[in-house]
mmCIF file of C-alpha atoms in Angstrom:
data_model
loop_
_atom_site.group_PDB
_atom_site.id
_atom_site.type_symbol
_atom_site.label_atom_id
_atom_site.label_comp_id
_atom_site.label_asym_id
_atom_site.label_seq_id
_atom_site.Cartn_x
_atom_site.Cartn_y
_atom_site.Cartn_z
ATOM 1 C CA MET A 1 0.000 0.000 0.000
ATOM 2 C CA ASP A 2 2.790 2.401 0.856
ATOM 3 C CA ARG A 3 4.416 1.829 -2.550
ATOM 4 C CA THR A 4 1.114 2.363 -4.356
ATOM 5 C CA ALA A 5 0.453 5.576 -2.415
ATOM 6 C CA ALA A 6 3.947 6.841 -3.261
ATOM 7 C CA GLU A 7 3.418 6.103 -6.963
ATOM 8 C CA VAL A 8 0.070 7.875 -6.932
ATOM 9 C CA GLU A 9 1.633 10.879 -5.215
ATOM 10 C CA MET A 10 4.459 10.962 -7.775
ATOM 11 C CA LEU A 11 1.968 10.751 -10.633
ATOM 12 C CA GLN A 12 -0.037 13.625 -9.173
ATOM 13 C CA LYS A 13 3.124 15.700 -8.791
ATOM 14 C CA ARG A 14 4.140 15.104 -12.408
ATOM 15 C CA THR A 15 0.640 15.959 -13.581
ATOM 16 C CA GLU A 16 0.710 19.224 -11.660
ATOM 17 C CA GLU A 17 4.155 20.069 -13.085
ATOM 18 C CA ALA A 18 2.937 19.350 -16.615
ATOM 19 C CA GLU A 19 -0.135 21.535 -16.092
ATOM 20 C CA THR A 20 2.020 24.344 -14.687
ATOM 21 C CA SER A 21 4.411 24.139 -17.640
ATOM 22 C CA HIS A 22 1.521 24.152 -20.120
ATOM 23 C CA ARG A 23 0.001 27.175 -18.402
ATOM 24 C CA GLN A 24 3.336 29.045 -18.488
ATOM 25 C CA TRP A 25 3.819 28.432 -22.197
ATOM 26 C CA GLN A 26 0.213 29.459 -22.837
ATOM 27 C CA GLU A 27 0.891 32.706 -20.978
ATOM 28 C CA VAL A 28 3.993 33.281 -23.149
ATOM 29 C CA GLY A 29 1.920 32.951 -26.306
ATOM 30 C CA ASP A 30 -0.842 35.180 -24.962
ATOM 31 C CA LEU A 31 1.572 37.929 -23.872
ATOM 32 C CA HIS A 32 3.456 37.849 -27.158
ATOM 33 C CA GLU A 33 0.185 38.202 -29.044
ATOM 34 C CA PHE A 34 -0.801 41.110 -26.791
ATOM 35 C CA LEU A 35 2.553 42.889 -27.229
ATOM 36 C CA MET A 36 2.420 42.594 -31.014
ATOM 37 C CA SER A 37 -1.152 43.921 -31.041
ATOM 38 C CA GLN A 38 0.044 46.881 -28.972
ATOM 39 C CA VAL A 39 2.908 47.564 -31.384
ATOM 40 C CA LEU A 40 0.677 47.373 -34.436
ATOM 41 C CA SER A 41 -1.922 49.631 -32.804
ATOM 42 C CA GLY A 42 0.701 52.364 -32.353
ATOM 43 C CA CYS A 43 1.773 52.202 -28.691
ATOM 44 C CA ASP A 44 5.035 53.891 -27.778
ATOM 45 C CA LEU A 45 8.198 52.155 -26.617
ATOM 46 C CA GLN A 46 7.699 53.026 -22.939
ATOM 47 C CA ASN A 47 4.225 51.459 -22.844
ATOM 48 C CA LEU A 48 5.586 48.375 -24.575
ATOM 49 C CA ALA A 49 8.372 48.082 -21.987
ATOM 50 C CA GLU A 50 5.918 48.423 -19.112
ATOM 51 C CA ALA A 51 3.607 45.729 -20.482
ATOM 52 C CA ALA A 52 6.547 43.374 -21.089
ATOM 53 C CA ALA A 53 7.991 44.034 -17.615
ATOM 54 C CA ASP A 54 4.684 43.080 -16.009
ATOM 55 C CA GLY A 55 4.661 39.782 -17.864
ATOM 56 C CA LEU A 56 8.301 39.006 -17.089
ATOM 57 C CA GLY A 57 8.118 40.013 -13.456
ATOM 58 C CA GLY A 58 11.024 42.441 -13.346
ATOM 59 C CA THR A 59 12.337 45.793 -14.544
ATOM 60 C CA LEU A 60 12.976 46.228 -18.245
ATOM 61 C CA THR A 61 15.372 48.545 -20.074
ATOM 62 C CA VAL A 62 15.398 48.999 -23.844
ATOM 63 C CA CYS A 63 18.682 50.197 -25.356
ATOM 64 C CA GLY A 64 19.440 51.422 -28.854
ATOM 65 C CA GLY A 65 22.278 50.044 -30.953
ATOM 66 C CA ASP A 66 24.682 52.575 -29.440
ATOM 67 C CA GLY A 67 23.717 51.700 -25.854
ATOM 68 C CA THR A 68 21.445 54.706 -25.329
ATOM 69 C CA VAL A 69 18.545 53.956 -22.971
ATOM 70 C CA LEU A 70 15.363 54.411 -25.014
ATOM 71 C CA ALA A 71 12.830 53.223 -22.432
ATOM 72 C CA SER A 72 12.976 51.826 -18.918
ATOM 73 C CA THR A 73 10.718 50.720 -16.088
ATOM 74 C CA ALA A 74 13.553 51.057 -13.564
ATOM 75 C CA GLY A 75 12.444 54.559 -12.508
ATOM 76 C CA ALA A 76 15.091 56.458 -10.562
ATOM 77 C CA GLN A 77 17.426 53.442 -10.499
ATOM 78 C CA PRO A 78 18.269 52.601 -14.124
ATOM 79 C CA ASP A 79 20.738 49.869 -15.032
ATOM 80 C CA ASP A 80 24.397 50.566 -14.363
ATOM 81 C CA GLU A 81 25.719 52.286 -17.487
ATOM 82 C CA LEU A 82 28.866 50.164 -17.301
ATOM 83 C CA MET A 83 26.802 46.968 -17.468
ATOM 84 C CA ILE A 84 24.839 47.970 -20.564
ATOM 85 C CA PRO A 85 27.691 47.517 -23.112
ATOM 86 C CA ARG A 86 28.627 44.162 -21.582
ATOM 87 C CA ALA A 87 25.022 42.971 -21.578
ATOM 88 C CA MET A 88 24.584 44.037 -25.202
ATOM 89 C CA MET A 89 27.810 42.357 -26.304
ATOM 90 C CA ASP A 90 26.945 39.103 -24.519
ATOM 91 C CA ALA A 91 23.435 39.027 -25.985
ATOM 92 C CA HIS A 92 24.547 39.785 -29.533
ATOM 93 C CA ALA A 93 27.438 37.314 -29.315
ATOM 94 C CA ALA A 94 24.976 34.576 -28.308
ATOM 95 C CA GLY A 95 22.306 35.731 -30.736
ATOM 96 C CA LYS A 96 19.615 34.999 -28.133
ATOM 97 C CA ALA A 97 18.476 35.831 -24.615
ATOM 98 C CA VAL A 98 21.252 35.119 -22.105
ATOM 99 C CA ARG A 99 21.962 35.567 -18.417
ATOM 100 C CA VAL A 100 24.611 38.255 -18.047
ATOM 101 C CA LYS A 101 25.171 38.378 -14.312
ATOM 102 C CA ASN A 102 23.148 37.367 -11.255
ATOM 103 C CA SER A 103 19.668 38.797 -11.843
ATOM 104 C CA LEU A 104 20.481 40.531 -15.139
ATOM 105 C CA TRP A 105 19.366 39.026 -18.464
ATOM 106 C CA ALA A 106 19.667 40.465 -21.962
ATOM 107 C CA ALA A 107 18.262 39.697 -25.414
ATOM 108 C CA PRO A 108 19.476 41.182 -28.720
ATOM 109 C CA VAL A 109 17.168 43.344 -30.803
ATOM 110 C CA LEU A 110 17.928 42.571 -34.429
ATOM 111 C CA MET A 111 16.793 43.264 -37.971
ATOM 112 C CA GLY A 112 18.530 40.460 -39.792
ATOM 113 C CA GLU A 113 22.175 41.152 -38.938
ATOM 114 C CA GLU A 114 21.495 44.817 -38.166
ATOM 115 C CA ASN A 115 22.011 45.687 -34.497
ATOM 116 C CA LEU A 116 19.027 47.702 -33.285
ATOM 117 C CA GLY A 117 19.883 47.371 -29.609
ATOM 118 C CA ALA A 118 19.017 45.079 -26.724
ATOM 119 C CA VAL A 119 16.412 44.439 -24.055
ATOM 120 C CA LEU A 120 17.734 44.133 -20.481
ATOM 121 C CA LEU A 121 15.724 42.436 -17.749
ATOM 122 C CA ARG A 122 16.390 42.486 -14.020
ATOM 123 C CA THR A 123 14.376 39.949 -12.060
ATOM 124 C CA GLU A 124 14.873 38.314 -8.687
ATOM 125 C CA ARG A 125 12.730 35.317 -9.516
ATOM 126 C CA PRO A 126 14.088 32.315 -11.473
ATOM 127 C CA LEU A 127 13.680 32.706 -15.226
ATOM 128 C CA ARG A 128 12.537 29.346 -16.558
ATOM 129 C CA ASP A 129 12.680 28.261 -20.193
ATOM 130 C CA SER A 130 9.315 29.900 -20.859
ATOM 131 C CA GLY A 131 10.589 33.164 -19.369
ATOM 132 C CA VAL A 132 13.759 33.086 -21.473
ATOM 133 C CA ARG A 133 11.639 32.452 -24.558
ATOM 134 C CA LEU A 134 9.352 35.326 -23.629
ATOM 135 C CA LEU A 135 12.307 37.689 -23.259
ATOM 136 C CA GLY A 136 13.369 36.769 -26.787
ATOM 137 C CA LEU A 137 9.850 37.435 -28.066
ATOM 138 C CA VAL A 138 9.838 40.792 -26.268
ATOM 139 C CA ALA A 139 13.035 41.631 -28.160
ATOM 140 C CA GLN A 140 11.284 40.751 -31.436
ATOM 141 C CA ALA A 141 8.337 42.990 -30.611
ATOM 142 C CA THR A 142 10.802 45.729 -29.675
ATOM 143 C CA ALA A 143 12.528 45.373 -33.053
ATOM 144 C CA VAL A 144 9.225 45.888 -34.854
ATOM 145 C CA GLN A 145 8.484 48.927 -32.698
ATOM 146 C CA LEU A 146 11.917 50.451 -33.308
ATOM 147 C CA LEU A 147 11.575 49.936 -37.040
ATOM 148 C CA ARG A 148 8.179 51.641 -36.973
ATOM 149 C CA GLN A 149 9.496 54.600 -34.995
ATOM 150 C CA ASN A 150 13.012 54.897 -36.363
ATOM 151 C CA CYS A 151 13.013 53.564 -39.914
ATOM 152 C CA CYS A 152 14.719 56.773 -41.058
ATOM 153 C CA ILE A 153 17.422 56.371 -38.408
ATOM 154 C CA VAL A 154 18.068 52.778 -39.468
ATOM 155 C CA MET A 155 18.295 53.848 -43.102
ATOM 156 C CA GLU A 156 20.730 56.624 -42.194
ATOM 157 C CA SER A 157 22.895 54.146 -40.271
ATOM 158 C CA GLN A 158 23.003 51.867 -43.298
ATOM 159 C CA ALA A 159 23.815 54.841 -45.527
ATOM 160 C CA ARG A 160 26.758 55.811 -43.289
ATOM 161 C CA ASP A 161 28.076 52.238 -43.351
ATOM 162 C CA GLY A 162 27.834 52.134 -47.137
ATOM 163 C CA PHE A 163 29.543 55.506 -47.410
ATOM 164 C CA LEU A 164 32.536 54.306 -45.387
ATOM 165 C CA ASP A 165 32.822 51.249 -47.636
ATOM 166 C CA ASP A 166 32.857 53.407 -50.764
ATOM 167 C CA LEU A 167 35.200 55.944 -49.174
ATOM 168 C CA VAL A 168 37.784 53.320 -48.212
ATOM 169 C CA ASN A 169 37.520 51.311 -51.417
ATOM 170 C CA ARG A 170 37.240 54.370 -53.679
ATOM 171 C CA THR A 171 34.534 52.709 -55.757
ATOM 172 C CA ARG A 172 32.723 56.002 -56.482
ATOM 173 C CA PRO A 173 33.749 59.277 -58.158
ATOM 174 C CA THR A 174 35.200 61.919 -55.852
ATOM 175 C CA ARG A 175 32.383 64.354 -56.637
ATOM 176 C CA GLU A 176 29.762 61.812 -55.549
ATOM 177 C CA LEU A 177 31.669 61.051 -52.340
ATOM 178 C CA ASP A 178 31.841 64.776 -51.543
ATOM 179 C CA ARG A 179 28.101 65.137 -52.070
ATOM 180 C CA ARG A 180 27.271 62.165 -49.839
ATOM 181 C CA ALA A 181 29.697 63.387 -47.172
ATOM 182 C CA ARG A 182 27.949 66.768 -46.987
ATOM 183 C CA LYS A 183 24.555 65.058 -46.765
ATOM 184 C CA LEU A 184 25.752 62.859 -43.885
ATOM 185 C CA GLY A 185 27.536 65.713 -42.116
ATOM 186 C CA VAL A 186 31.014 64.202 -42.575
ATOM 187 C CA ALA A 187 33.865 66.695 -43.022
ATOM 188 C CA LEU A 188 36.290 64.945 -45.378
ATOM 189 C CA GLU A 189 38.880 67.693 -45.012
ATOM 190 C CA GLU A 190 39.442 66.814 -41.346
ATOM 191 C CA SER A 191 41.856 64.184 -40.013
ATOM 192 C CA TYR A 192 40.481 60.907 -38.690
ATOM 193 C CA VAL A 193 41.737 57.854 -36.851
ATOM 194 C CA VAL A 194 40.891 54.560 -38.554
ATOM 195 C CA VAL A 195 40.722 51.384 -36.477
ATOM 196 C CA VAL A 196 40.886 48.070 -38.356
ATOM 197 C CA ALA A 197 40.226 44.812 -36.531
ATOM 198 C CA SER A 198 39.783 41.198 -37.640
ATOM 199 C CA PRO A 199 37.922 39.449 -34.787
ATOM 200 C CA VAL A 200 36.698 35.890 -35.160
ATOM 201 C CA GLY A 201 33.859 33.884 -33.649
ATOM 202 C CA ASP A 202 31.839 35.535 -30.896
ATOM 203 C CA ALA A 203 34.353 38.380 -30.785
ATOM 204 C CA ARG A 204 33.100 39.607 -34.178
ATOM 205 C CA ARG A 205 29.636 40.432 -32.849
ATOM 206 C CA LYS A 206 31.103 42.073 -29.750
ATOM 207 C CA ALA A 207 33.433 44.160 -31.906
ATOM 208 C CA MET A 208 30.507 45.393 -34.004
ATOM 209 C CA ILE A 209 28.566 46.384 -30.884
ATOM 210 C CA TRP A 210 31.582 48.370 -29.656
ATOM 211 C CA ALA A 211 32.101 49.940 -33.097
ATOM 212 C CA SER A 212 28.440 50.993 -33.357
ATOM 213 C CA SER A 213 28.495 52.536 -29.890
ATOM 214 C CA TYR A 214 31.841 54.299 -30.353
ATOM 215 C CA ALA A 215 30.995 55.632 -33.825
ATOM 216 C CA HIS A 216 27.678 57.006 -32.600
ATOM 217 C CA ARG A 217 29.169 58.716 -29.549
ATOM 218 C CA ASN A 218 31.917 60.340 -31.614
ATOM 219 C CA ASP A 219 29.902 61.091 -34.761
ATOM 220 C CA GLY A 220 32.077 58.675 -36.710
ATOM 221 C CA LEU A 221 31.601 55.869 -39.195
ATOM 222 C CA LYS A 222 31.770 52.102 -38.876
ATOM 223 C CA SER A 223 31.482 49.227 -41.297
ATOM 224 C CA GLU A 224 31.875 45.481 -41.503
ATOM 225 C CA GLN A 225 33.504 43.716 -44.419
ATOM 226 C CA GLY A 226 34.275 40.106 -45.195
ATOM 227 C CA ALA A 227 31.609 38.774 -42.777
ATOM 228 C CA GLY A 228 30.464 35.180 -43.101
#
């Protein structure tokens, strides 16, 4: 009888665990659907962050590709500025939501290979597989929102990258390069420092995050060649 009772208890426990897991994954799907409906209905980035933070059970910070904080639910205690570049580099190197340190998680915000930024989550509760998946889906919804709000900014970033390629390789006439430089606000008559690096593996993604951030802060240019 004792053995039978133990088996019944174990079966009940497994059933409860399965029901809990099913419910969690159902909640992930429901929240993702809600977030996308909010994005498509025209909500702003702050409202999106607040809705996502409620579902994830923590504080959420949305950063642009250069590390600038675009939205946050952290209030008067935003994420440590020194942790943001590391979190972004780790997330983009992994290409998915990852645990950065202790209670800090990060997910890359991407448009193909284009770095749009990252979503940072601080939560004291354990983040199960469903929670990690949800953080990745939040990053996808954030990418759609950023593209809706900042499509011109993304296009300008791509234009600056393409300009540096043409400037270095001299594939365009000088007159055309001068015209594009004026349009982008680049003074070709000034002196510049050019940094060339050949990272491999995960270091390549981290290098591009650093280059994007540094170029933005210093009104410079960055580009990637020979990838893949």
